[in-house]
Coordinates of C-alpha atoms in Angstrom, one line a residue:
X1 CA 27.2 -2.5 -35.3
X2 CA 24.9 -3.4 -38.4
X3 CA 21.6 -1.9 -39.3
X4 CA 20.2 -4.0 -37.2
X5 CA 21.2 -2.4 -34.4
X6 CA 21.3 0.9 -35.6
X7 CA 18.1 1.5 -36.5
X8 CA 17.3 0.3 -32.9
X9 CA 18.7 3.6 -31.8
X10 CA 15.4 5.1 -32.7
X11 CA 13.0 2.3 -33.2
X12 CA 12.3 2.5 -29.5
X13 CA 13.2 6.1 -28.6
X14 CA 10.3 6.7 -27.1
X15 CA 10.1 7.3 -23.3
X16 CA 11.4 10.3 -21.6
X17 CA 14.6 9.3 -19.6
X18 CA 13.5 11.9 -16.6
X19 CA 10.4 10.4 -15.9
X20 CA 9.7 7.2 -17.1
X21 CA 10.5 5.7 -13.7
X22 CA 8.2 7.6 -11.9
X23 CA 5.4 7.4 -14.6
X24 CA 3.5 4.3 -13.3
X25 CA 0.5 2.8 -15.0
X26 CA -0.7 -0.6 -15.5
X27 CA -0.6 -2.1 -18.8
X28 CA -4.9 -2.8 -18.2
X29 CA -5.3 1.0 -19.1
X30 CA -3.4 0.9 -22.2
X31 CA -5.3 -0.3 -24.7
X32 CA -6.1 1.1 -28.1
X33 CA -8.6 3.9 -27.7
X34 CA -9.1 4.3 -31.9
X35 CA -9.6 2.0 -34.5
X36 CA -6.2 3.0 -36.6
X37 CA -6.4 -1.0 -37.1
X38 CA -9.8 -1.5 -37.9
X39 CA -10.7 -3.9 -40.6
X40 CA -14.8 -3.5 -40.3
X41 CA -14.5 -0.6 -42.4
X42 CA -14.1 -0.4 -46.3
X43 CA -10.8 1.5 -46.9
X44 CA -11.2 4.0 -49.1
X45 CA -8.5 5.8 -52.2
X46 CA -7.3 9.2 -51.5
X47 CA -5.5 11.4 -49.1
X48 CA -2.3 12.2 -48.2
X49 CA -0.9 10.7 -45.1
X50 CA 1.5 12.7 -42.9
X51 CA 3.9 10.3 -41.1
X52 CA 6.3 11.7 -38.5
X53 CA 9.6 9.5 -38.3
X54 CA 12.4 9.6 -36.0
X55 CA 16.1 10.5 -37.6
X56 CA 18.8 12.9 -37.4
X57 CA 19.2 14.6 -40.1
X58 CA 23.2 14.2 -40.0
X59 CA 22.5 10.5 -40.6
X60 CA 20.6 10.8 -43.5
X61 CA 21.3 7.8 -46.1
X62 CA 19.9 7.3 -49.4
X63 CA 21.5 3.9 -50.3
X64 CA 18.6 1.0 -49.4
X65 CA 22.2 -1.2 -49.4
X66 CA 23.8 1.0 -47.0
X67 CA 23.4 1.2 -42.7
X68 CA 20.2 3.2 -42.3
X69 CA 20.5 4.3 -39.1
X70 CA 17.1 6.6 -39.1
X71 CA 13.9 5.2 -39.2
X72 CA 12.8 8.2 -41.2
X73 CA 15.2 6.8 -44.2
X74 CA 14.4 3.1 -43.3
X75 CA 10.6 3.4 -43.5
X76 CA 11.3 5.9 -47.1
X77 CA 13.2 3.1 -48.5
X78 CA 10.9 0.5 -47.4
X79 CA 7.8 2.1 -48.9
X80 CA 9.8 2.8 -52.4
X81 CA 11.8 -0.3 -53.0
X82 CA 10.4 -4.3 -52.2
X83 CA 12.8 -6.8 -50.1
X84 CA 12.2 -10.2 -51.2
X85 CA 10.3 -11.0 -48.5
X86 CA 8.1 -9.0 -45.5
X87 CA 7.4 -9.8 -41.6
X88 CA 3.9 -11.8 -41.9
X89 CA 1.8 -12.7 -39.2
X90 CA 1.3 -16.6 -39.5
X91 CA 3.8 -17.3 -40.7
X92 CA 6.1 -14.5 -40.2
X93 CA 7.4 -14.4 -43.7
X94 CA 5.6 -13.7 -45.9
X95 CA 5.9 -12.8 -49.9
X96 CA 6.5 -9.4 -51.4
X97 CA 9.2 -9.4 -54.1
X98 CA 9.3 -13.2 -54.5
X99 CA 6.2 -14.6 -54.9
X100 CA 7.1 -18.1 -53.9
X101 CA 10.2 -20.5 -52.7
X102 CA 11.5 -23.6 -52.4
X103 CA 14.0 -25.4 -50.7
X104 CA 16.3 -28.4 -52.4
X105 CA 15.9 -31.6 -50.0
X106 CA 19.6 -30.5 -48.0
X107 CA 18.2 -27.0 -47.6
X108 CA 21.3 -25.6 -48.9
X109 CA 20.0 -24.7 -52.6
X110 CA 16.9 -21.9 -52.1
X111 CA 15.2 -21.1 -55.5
X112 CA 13.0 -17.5 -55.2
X113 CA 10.5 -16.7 -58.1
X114 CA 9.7 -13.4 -58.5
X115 CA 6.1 -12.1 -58.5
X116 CA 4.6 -12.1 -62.0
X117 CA 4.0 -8.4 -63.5
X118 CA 7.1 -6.6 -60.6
X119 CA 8.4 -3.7 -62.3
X120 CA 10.3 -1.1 -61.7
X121 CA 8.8 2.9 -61.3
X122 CA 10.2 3.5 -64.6
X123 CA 8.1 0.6 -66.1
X124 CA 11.3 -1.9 -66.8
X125 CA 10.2 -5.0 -65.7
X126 CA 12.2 -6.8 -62.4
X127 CA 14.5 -9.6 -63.4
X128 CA 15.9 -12.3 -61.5
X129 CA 19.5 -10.1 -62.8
X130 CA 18.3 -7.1 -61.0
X131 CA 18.2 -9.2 -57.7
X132 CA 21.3 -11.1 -58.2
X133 CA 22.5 -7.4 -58.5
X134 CA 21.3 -6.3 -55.6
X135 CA 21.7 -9.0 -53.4
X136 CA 25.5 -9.3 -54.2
X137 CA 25.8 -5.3 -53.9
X138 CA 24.0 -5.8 -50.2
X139 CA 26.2 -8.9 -49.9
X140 CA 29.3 -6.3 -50.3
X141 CA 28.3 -3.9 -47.8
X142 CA 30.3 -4.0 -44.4
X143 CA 27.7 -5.6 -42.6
X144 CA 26.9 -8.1 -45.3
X145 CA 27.9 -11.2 -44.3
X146 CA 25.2 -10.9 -41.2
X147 CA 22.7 -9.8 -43.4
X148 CA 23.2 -12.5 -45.6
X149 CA 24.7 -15.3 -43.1
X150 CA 25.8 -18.2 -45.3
X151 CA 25.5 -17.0 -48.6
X152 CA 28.7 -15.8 -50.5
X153 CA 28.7 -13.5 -53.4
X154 CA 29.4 -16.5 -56.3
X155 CA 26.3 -18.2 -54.6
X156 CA 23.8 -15.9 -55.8
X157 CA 22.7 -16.5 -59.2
X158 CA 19.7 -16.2 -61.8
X159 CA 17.8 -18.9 -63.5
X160 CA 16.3 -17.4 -66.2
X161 CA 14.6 -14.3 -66.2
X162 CA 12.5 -14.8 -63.1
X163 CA 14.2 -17.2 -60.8
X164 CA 17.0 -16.2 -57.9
X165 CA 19.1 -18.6 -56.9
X166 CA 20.7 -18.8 -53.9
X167 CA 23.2 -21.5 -51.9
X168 CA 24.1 -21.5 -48.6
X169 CA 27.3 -22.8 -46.9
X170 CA 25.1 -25.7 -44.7
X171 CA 21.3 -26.6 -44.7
X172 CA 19.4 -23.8 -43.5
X173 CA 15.6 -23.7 -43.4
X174 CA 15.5 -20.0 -42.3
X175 CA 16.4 -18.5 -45.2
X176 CA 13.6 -17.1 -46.7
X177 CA 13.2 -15.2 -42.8
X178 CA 16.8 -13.7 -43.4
X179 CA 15.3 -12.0 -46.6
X180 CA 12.9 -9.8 -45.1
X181 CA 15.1 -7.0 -43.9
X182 CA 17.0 -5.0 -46.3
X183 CA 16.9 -7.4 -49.5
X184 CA 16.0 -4.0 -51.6
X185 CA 16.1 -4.6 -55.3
X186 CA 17.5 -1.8 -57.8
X187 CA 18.0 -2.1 -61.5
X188 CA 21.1 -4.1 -62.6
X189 CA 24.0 -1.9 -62.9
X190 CA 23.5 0.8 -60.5
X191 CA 26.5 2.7 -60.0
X192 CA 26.6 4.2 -56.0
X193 CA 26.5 7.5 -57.5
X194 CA 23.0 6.9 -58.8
X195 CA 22.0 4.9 -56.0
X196 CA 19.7 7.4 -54.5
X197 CA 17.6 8.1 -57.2
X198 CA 17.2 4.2 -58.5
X199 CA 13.8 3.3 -59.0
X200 CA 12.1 1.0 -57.4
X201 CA 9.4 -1.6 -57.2
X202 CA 7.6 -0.8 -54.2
X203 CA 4.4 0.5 -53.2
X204 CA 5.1 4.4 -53.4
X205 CA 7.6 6.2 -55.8
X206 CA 10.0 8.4 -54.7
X207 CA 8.2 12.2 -55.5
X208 CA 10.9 14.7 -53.9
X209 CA 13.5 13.9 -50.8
X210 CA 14.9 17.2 -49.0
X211 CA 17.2 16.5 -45.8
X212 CA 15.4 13.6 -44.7
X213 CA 11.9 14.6 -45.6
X214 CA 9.8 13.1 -48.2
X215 CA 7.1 12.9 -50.8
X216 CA 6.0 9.9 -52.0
X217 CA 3.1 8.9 -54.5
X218 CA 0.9 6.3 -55.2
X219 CA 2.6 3.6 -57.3
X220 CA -1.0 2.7 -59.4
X221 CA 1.2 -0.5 -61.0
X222 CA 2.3 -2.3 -57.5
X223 CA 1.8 -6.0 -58.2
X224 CA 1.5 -6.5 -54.1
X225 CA -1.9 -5.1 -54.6
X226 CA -4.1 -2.3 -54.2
X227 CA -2.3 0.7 -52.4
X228 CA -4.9 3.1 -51.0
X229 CA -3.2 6.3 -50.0
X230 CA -2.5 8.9 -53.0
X231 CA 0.5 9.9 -51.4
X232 CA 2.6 9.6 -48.1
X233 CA 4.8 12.7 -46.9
X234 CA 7.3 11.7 -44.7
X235 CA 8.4 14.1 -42.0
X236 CA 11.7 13.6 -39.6
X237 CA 11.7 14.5 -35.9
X238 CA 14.8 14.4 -33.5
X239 CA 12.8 13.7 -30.5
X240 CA 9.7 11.6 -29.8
X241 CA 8.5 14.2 -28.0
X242 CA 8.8 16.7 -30.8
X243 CA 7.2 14.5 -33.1
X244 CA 4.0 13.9 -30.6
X245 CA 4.0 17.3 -30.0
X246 CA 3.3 17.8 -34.0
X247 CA 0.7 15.1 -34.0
X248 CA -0.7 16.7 -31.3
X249 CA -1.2 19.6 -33.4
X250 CA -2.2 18.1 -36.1
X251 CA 0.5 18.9 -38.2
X252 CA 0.9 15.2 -38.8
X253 CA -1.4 12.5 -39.0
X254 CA 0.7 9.5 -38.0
X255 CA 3.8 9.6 -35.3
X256 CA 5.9 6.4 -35.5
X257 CA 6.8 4.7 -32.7
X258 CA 5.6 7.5 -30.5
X259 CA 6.4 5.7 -27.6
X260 CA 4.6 5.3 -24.1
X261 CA 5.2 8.5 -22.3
X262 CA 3.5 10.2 -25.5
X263 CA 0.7 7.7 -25.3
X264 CA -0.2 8.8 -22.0
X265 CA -0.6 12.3 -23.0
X266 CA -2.7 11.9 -25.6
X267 CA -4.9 9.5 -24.0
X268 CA -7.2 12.4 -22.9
X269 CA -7.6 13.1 -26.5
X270 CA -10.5 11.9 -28.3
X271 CA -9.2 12.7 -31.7
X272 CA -6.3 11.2 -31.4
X273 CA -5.3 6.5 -31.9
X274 CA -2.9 4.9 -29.8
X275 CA -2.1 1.6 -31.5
X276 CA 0.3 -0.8 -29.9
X277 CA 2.0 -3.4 -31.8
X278 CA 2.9 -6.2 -28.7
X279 CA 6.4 -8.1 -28.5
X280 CA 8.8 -4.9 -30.5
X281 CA 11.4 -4.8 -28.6
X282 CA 14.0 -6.8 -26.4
X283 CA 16.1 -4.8 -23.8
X284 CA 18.2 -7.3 -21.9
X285 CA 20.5 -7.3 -19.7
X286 CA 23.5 -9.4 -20.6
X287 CA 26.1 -11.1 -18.2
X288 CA 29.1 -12.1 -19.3
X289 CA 29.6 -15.7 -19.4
X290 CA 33.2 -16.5 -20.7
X291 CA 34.6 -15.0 -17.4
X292 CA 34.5 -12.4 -15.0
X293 CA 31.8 -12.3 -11.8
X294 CA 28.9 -13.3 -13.7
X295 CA 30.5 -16.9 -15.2
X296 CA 29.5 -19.0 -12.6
X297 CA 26.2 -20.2 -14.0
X298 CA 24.5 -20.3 -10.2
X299 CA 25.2 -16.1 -10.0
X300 CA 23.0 -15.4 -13.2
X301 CA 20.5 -17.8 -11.8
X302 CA 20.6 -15.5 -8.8
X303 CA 20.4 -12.3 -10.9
X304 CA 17.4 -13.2 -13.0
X305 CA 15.6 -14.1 -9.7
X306 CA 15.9 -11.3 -8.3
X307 CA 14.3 -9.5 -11.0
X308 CA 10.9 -8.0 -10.3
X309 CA 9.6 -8.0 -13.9
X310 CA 6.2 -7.2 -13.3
X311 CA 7.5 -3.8 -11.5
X312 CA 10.1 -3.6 -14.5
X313 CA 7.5 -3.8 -17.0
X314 CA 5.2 -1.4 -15.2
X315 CA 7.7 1.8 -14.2
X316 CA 10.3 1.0 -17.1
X317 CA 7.7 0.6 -19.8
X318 CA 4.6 2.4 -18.2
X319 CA 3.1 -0.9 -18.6
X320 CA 3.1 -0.7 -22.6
X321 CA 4.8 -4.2 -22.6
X322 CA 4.7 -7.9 -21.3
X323 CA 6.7 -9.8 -19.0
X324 CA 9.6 -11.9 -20.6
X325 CA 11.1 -15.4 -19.3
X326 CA 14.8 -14.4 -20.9
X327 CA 14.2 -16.3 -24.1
X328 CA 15.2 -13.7 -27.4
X329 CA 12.4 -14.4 -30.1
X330 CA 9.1 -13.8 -28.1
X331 CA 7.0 -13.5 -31.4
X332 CA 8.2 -16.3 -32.6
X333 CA 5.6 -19.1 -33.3
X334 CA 8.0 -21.9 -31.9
X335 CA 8.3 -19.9 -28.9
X336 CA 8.4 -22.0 -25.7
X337 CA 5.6 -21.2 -23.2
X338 CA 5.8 -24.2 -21.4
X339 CA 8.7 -23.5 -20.0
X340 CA 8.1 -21.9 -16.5
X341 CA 8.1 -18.2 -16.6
X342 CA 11.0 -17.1 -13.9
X343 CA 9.3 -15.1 -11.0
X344 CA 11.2 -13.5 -8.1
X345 CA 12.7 -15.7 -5.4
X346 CA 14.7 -14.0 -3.6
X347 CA 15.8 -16.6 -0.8
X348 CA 16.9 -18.7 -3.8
X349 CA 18.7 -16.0 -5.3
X350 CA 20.7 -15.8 -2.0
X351 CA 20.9 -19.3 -1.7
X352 CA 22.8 -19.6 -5.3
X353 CA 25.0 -16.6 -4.9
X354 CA 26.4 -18.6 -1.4
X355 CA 26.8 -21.5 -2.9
X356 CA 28.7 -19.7 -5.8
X357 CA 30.8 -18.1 -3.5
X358 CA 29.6 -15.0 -5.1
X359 CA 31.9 -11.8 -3.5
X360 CA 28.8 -9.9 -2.1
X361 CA 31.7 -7.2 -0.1
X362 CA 32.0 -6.0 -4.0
X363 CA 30.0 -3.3 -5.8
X364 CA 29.6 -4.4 -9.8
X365 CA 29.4 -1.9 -12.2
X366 CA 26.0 -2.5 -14.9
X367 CA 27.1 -0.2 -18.3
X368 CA 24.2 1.3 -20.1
X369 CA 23.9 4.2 -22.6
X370 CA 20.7 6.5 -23.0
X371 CA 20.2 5.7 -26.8
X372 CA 17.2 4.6 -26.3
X373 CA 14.6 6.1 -23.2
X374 CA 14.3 3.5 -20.6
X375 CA 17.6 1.5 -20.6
X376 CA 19.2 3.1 -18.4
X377 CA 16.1 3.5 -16.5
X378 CA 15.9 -0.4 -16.5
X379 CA 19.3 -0.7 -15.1
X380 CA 18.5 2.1 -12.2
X381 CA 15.6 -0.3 -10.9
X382 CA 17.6 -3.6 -11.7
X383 CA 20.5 -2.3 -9.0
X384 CA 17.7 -1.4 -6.8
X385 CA 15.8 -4.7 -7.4
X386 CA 19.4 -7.1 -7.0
X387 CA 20.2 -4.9 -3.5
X388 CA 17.6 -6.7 -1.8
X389 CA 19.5 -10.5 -2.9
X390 CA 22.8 -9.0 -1.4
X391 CA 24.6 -7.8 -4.8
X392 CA 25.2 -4.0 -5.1
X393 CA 25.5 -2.9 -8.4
X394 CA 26.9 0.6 -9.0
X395 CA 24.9 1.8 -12.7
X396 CA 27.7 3.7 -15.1
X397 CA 25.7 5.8 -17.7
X398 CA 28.3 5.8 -21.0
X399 CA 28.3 7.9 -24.1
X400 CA 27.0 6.4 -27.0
X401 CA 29.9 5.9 -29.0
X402 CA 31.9 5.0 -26.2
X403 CA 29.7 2.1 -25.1
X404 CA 29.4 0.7 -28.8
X405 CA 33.6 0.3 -28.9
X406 CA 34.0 -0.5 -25.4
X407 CA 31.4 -2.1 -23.3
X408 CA 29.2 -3.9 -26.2
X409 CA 30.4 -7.4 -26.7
X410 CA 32.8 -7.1 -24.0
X411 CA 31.2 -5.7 -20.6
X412 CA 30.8 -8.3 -17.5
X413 CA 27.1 -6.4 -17.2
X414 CA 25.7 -4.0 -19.6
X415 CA 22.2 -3.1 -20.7
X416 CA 21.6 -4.1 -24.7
X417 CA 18.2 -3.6 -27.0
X418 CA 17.0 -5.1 -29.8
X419 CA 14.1 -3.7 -32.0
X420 CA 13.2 -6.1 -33.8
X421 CA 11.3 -9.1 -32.7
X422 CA 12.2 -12.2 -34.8
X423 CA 12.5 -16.1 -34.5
X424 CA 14.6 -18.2 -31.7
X425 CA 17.0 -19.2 -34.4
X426 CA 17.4 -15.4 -35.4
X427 CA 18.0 -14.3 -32.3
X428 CA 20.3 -18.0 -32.0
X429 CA 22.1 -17.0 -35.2
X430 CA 23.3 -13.5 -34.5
X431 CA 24.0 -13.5 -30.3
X432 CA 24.7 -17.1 -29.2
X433 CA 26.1 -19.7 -31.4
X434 CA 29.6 -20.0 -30.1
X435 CA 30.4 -18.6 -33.4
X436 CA 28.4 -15.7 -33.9
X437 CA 29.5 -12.5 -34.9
X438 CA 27.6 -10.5 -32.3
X439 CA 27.7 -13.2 -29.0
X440 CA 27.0 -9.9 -27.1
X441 CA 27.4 -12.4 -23.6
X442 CA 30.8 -14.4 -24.8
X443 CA 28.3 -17.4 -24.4
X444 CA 29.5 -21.1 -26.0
X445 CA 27.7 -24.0 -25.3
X446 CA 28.1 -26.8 -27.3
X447 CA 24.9 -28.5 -26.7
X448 CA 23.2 -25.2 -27.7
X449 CA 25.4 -25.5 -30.9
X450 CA 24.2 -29.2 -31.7
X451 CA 20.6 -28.2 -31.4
X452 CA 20.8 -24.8 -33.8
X453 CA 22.7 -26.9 -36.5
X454 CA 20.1 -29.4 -36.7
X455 CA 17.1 -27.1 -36.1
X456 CA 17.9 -25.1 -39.2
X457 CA 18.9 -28.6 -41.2
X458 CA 15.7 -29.8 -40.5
X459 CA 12.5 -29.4 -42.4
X460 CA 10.5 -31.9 -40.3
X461 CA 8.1 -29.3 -38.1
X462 CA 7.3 -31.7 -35.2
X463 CA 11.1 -32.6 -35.1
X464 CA 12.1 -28.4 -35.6
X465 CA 9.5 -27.8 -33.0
X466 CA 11.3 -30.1 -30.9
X467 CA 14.8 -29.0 -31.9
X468 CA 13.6 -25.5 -31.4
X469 CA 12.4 -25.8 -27.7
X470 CA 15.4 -27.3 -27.0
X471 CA 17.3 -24.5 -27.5
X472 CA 15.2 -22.4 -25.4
X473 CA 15.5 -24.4 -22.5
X474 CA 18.9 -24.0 -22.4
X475 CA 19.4 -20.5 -23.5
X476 CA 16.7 -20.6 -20.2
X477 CA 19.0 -22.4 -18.0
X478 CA 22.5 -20.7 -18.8
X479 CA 22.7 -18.2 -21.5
X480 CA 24.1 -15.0 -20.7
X481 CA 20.8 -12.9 -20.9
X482 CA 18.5 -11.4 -18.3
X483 CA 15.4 -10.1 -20.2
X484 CA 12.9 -9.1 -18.2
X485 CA 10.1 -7.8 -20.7
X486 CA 9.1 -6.8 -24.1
X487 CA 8.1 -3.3 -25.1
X488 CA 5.3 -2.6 -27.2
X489 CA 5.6 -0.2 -30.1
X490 CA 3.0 2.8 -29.6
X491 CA 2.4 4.5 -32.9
X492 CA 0.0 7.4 -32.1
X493 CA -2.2 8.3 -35.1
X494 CA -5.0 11.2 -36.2
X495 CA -9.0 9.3 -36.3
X496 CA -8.9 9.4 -39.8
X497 CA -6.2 7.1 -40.1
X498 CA -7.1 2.9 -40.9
X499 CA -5.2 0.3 -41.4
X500 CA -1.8 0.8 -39.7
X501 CA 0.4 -2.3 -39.5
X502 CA 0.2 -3.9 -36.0
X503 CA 2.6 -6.3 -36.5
X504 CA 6.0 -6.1 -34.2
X505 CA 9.7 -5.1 -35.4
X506 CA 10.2 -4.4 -39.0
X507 CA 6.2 -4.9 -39.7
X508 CA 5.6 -1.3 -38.4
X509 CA 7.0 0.1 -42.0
X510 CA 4.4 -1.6 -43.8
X511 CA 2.3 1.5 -44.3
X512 CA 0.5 0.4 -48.3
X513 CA -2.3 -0.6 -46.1
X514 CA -3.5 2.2 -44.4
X515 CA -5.7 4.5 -46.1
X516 CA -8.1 7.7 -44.8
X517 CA -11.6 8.1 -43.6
X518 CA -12.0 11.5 -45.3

């Protein structure tokens, strides 16, 4: 499990397991009732914002390097030390640590320039040594090899004082996307027993840190730009509904990913934002595809037609969240939308599953775990959904643990998540290339192989664009994944707050913009 993952155990913890079913709503009455987002207004130094964060505080991690599985620690370290690169909007990476990049013409050799006037919140300036550093020390971590894909330890060099070099194994015109997520930068030479008080070069230095609670202050020489708030306290809450509960009175200003069922209680409230940030999270259902039931491509034809995923999207997700057509990367520009979205045909579904010779006498078991509010809720209304085609499905609710060693990457039929948003050939890279480390449905096509190699060796966009497409037709017609909708993220916030991020996934941390009315 890398961080990826982990922090998904509370990016989306936000509806209530009991009644999220039965909490119907359309997605037409869920719109923003503030203006957290508002750009009209001239922002404004000052203040102190009080963000509420999800996190345990057994989990608590100081090491930017290390797997943060709280959100509380991920957003602290996101607002004190700089990645290389950030989510953008168009595009969707954007610069923050290095300023610009460049590709040789194999796109194997990536050459990263720092920003002109980075330093560090002791006043050192950055260094294309104090990257190398970090990246090699991230590179080392367990889970570095995803986090890096490609890129081996001797690979990352400096070119003079202000230029990172790096080298990947094959052409790869993704790379700069790969650096947005935990590319943190500390000063050369950090040893891991002064790793959590490293300075660093973000937007907001580090003021005190007490059990997963923070205070940070107003880093007045950030060269990303002018940073509005004076200082940010960070607050961690075990529960989205504790944390809603404290923004409800208003003993916080901001509650992260608050979540739907939260949302809907506030919405009465005047005083309070609800800001939704479309397209933040996957939850799938994957089908094993290497054997078992499911490996007959016809059966999970039949299964993702007789989905209901308007009535998914509307009682799992209280309509904060948008249909899917079971492509991964839904924010991605190069996302297909010509292909036909999948609606429910259940005489077809039937029709496959005969010609399959699909045992309908059996009852299939769909694994899921409550890490996150609403996936096993999801799987409840799938079984109910897939009786009406003729396939029983019996829902087995797992511990956590036990369905991370056990049913993840190995289930015939298990519920997954996946909180951040990114590109096809992200979502390509980590779950479906043959070789992948995290192929969570056993999938191998070679086909889909031959188009991922050359879509991320090529730097022609009409023929990527091409390339890209593709891949989601046949991820479309045969992968192993059933997803049925997108969650928003619902960030709940006080009316003095402006400027909250909007953007999906790993964009939410970006707090330097907001600022307060008064």
């Amino acid at each position: 499990m890398d961080l990826t993952r982990r922090q998904l155990l509370w990016a989306g913890a936000a509806l209530t397991a009991a009644t999220v079913l039965t909490a119907c709503g359309s997605g037409g009455d869920a719109e923003p009732n503030g203006s957290a987002d508002d750009t009209s207004a001239k922002p404004r130094k000052g203040g102190t914002l009080r963000v509420g964060a999800l996190g345990r505080a057994s989990a608590v991690t100081r090491d930017p390097h290390g797997t943060q599985s709280n959100e509380s620690d991920y957003l602290i370290l996101s607002l004190v030390h700089d990645a290389l690169t950030v989510p953008g909007a168009k595009p969707n990476t954007a610069p923050r640590l290095a300023a610009s990049w460049e590709p040789s013409a194999d796109l194997k050799t990536w050459k990263f320039k720092l920003a002109k006037g980075a330093k560090f919140h002791d006043g050192s300036p950055v260094t294309a040594k104090d990257v190398v550093f970090s990246l090699k020390r991230l590179r080392a971590t367990p889970a570095g090899a995803s986090r890096l894909p490609g890129i081996q330890a001797k690979n990352i060099t400096a070119q003079g004082t202000d230029t990172v070099v790096l080298v990947s194994d094959y052409a790869n015109a993704e790379l700069p996307l790969l650096t947005r997520l935990t590319t943190f930068v500390v000063p050369d030479g950090t040893s891991d027993e002064d790793i959590a008080k490293a300075p660093g070069t973000g937007p907001f230095k580090l003021d005190w840190f007490r059990g997963g609670n923070a205070r940070l202050v107003r880093n007045d020489s950030w060269h990303g730009g002018t940073v509005y708030l004076d200082a940010i306290e960070v607050k961690i809450f075990e529960s989205p509904q504790a944390m809603a509960n404290a923004l409800l009175a208003g003993q916080i200003d901001l509650a992260s990913n608050a979540g739907a069922i939260a949302a809907r209680t506030a919405k009465t409230r005047k005083d309070i934002q609800t800001v939704r940030r479309p397209n933040d999270m996957a939850m799938p259902i994957v089908m094993r595809t290497a054997d078992g039931p499911f490996a007959d491509t016809k059966v999970r034809e039949a299964l993702r037609l007789a989905v209901d995923r308007e009535a998914m999207v509307k009682q799992v997700l209280s309509g904060y969240g948008t249909v899917a057509n079971d492509i991964l990367g839904t924010g991605d520009p190069a996302y297909a939308k010509s292909i036909t979205q999948r609606t429910r045909d259940l005489a077809k579904a039937r029709q496959l599953l005969k010609e399959a010779g699909f045992d309908t006498s059996r009852t299939y078991e769909l694994m899921t775990t409550e890490d996150i509010s609403g996936l096993a809720e999801s799987a409840t209304l799938f079984a109910t959904q897939v009786r009406e085609a003729g396939v029983k499905v019996k829902v087995v609710k797992q511990e956590s643990a036990v369905f991370w060693d056990k049913t993840w990457l190995k289930g015939d039929l298990y519920t997954s998540y996946w909180g951040t948003n990114d590109s096809v050939v992200f979502f390509a890279s980590k779950t479906m290339v043959s070789d992948s480390g995290q192929n969570e449905a056993g999938w191998q096509d070679t086909a889909f192989d031959t188009a991922y190699e050359k879509a991320i060796g090529t730097s022609d966009d009409a023929r990527r664009t091409q390339l890209l497409r593709e891949m989601q037709q046949i991820e479309y017609d045969s992968s192993g994944y059933l997803l049925w909708g997108m969650a928003d993220g619902v960030d709940l916030a006080a009316a003095k707050v402006r400027g909250l991020p909007t953007l999906p996934g790993y964009g939410r941390v970006q707090l330097e913009t907001a600022w307060l009315t008064s």
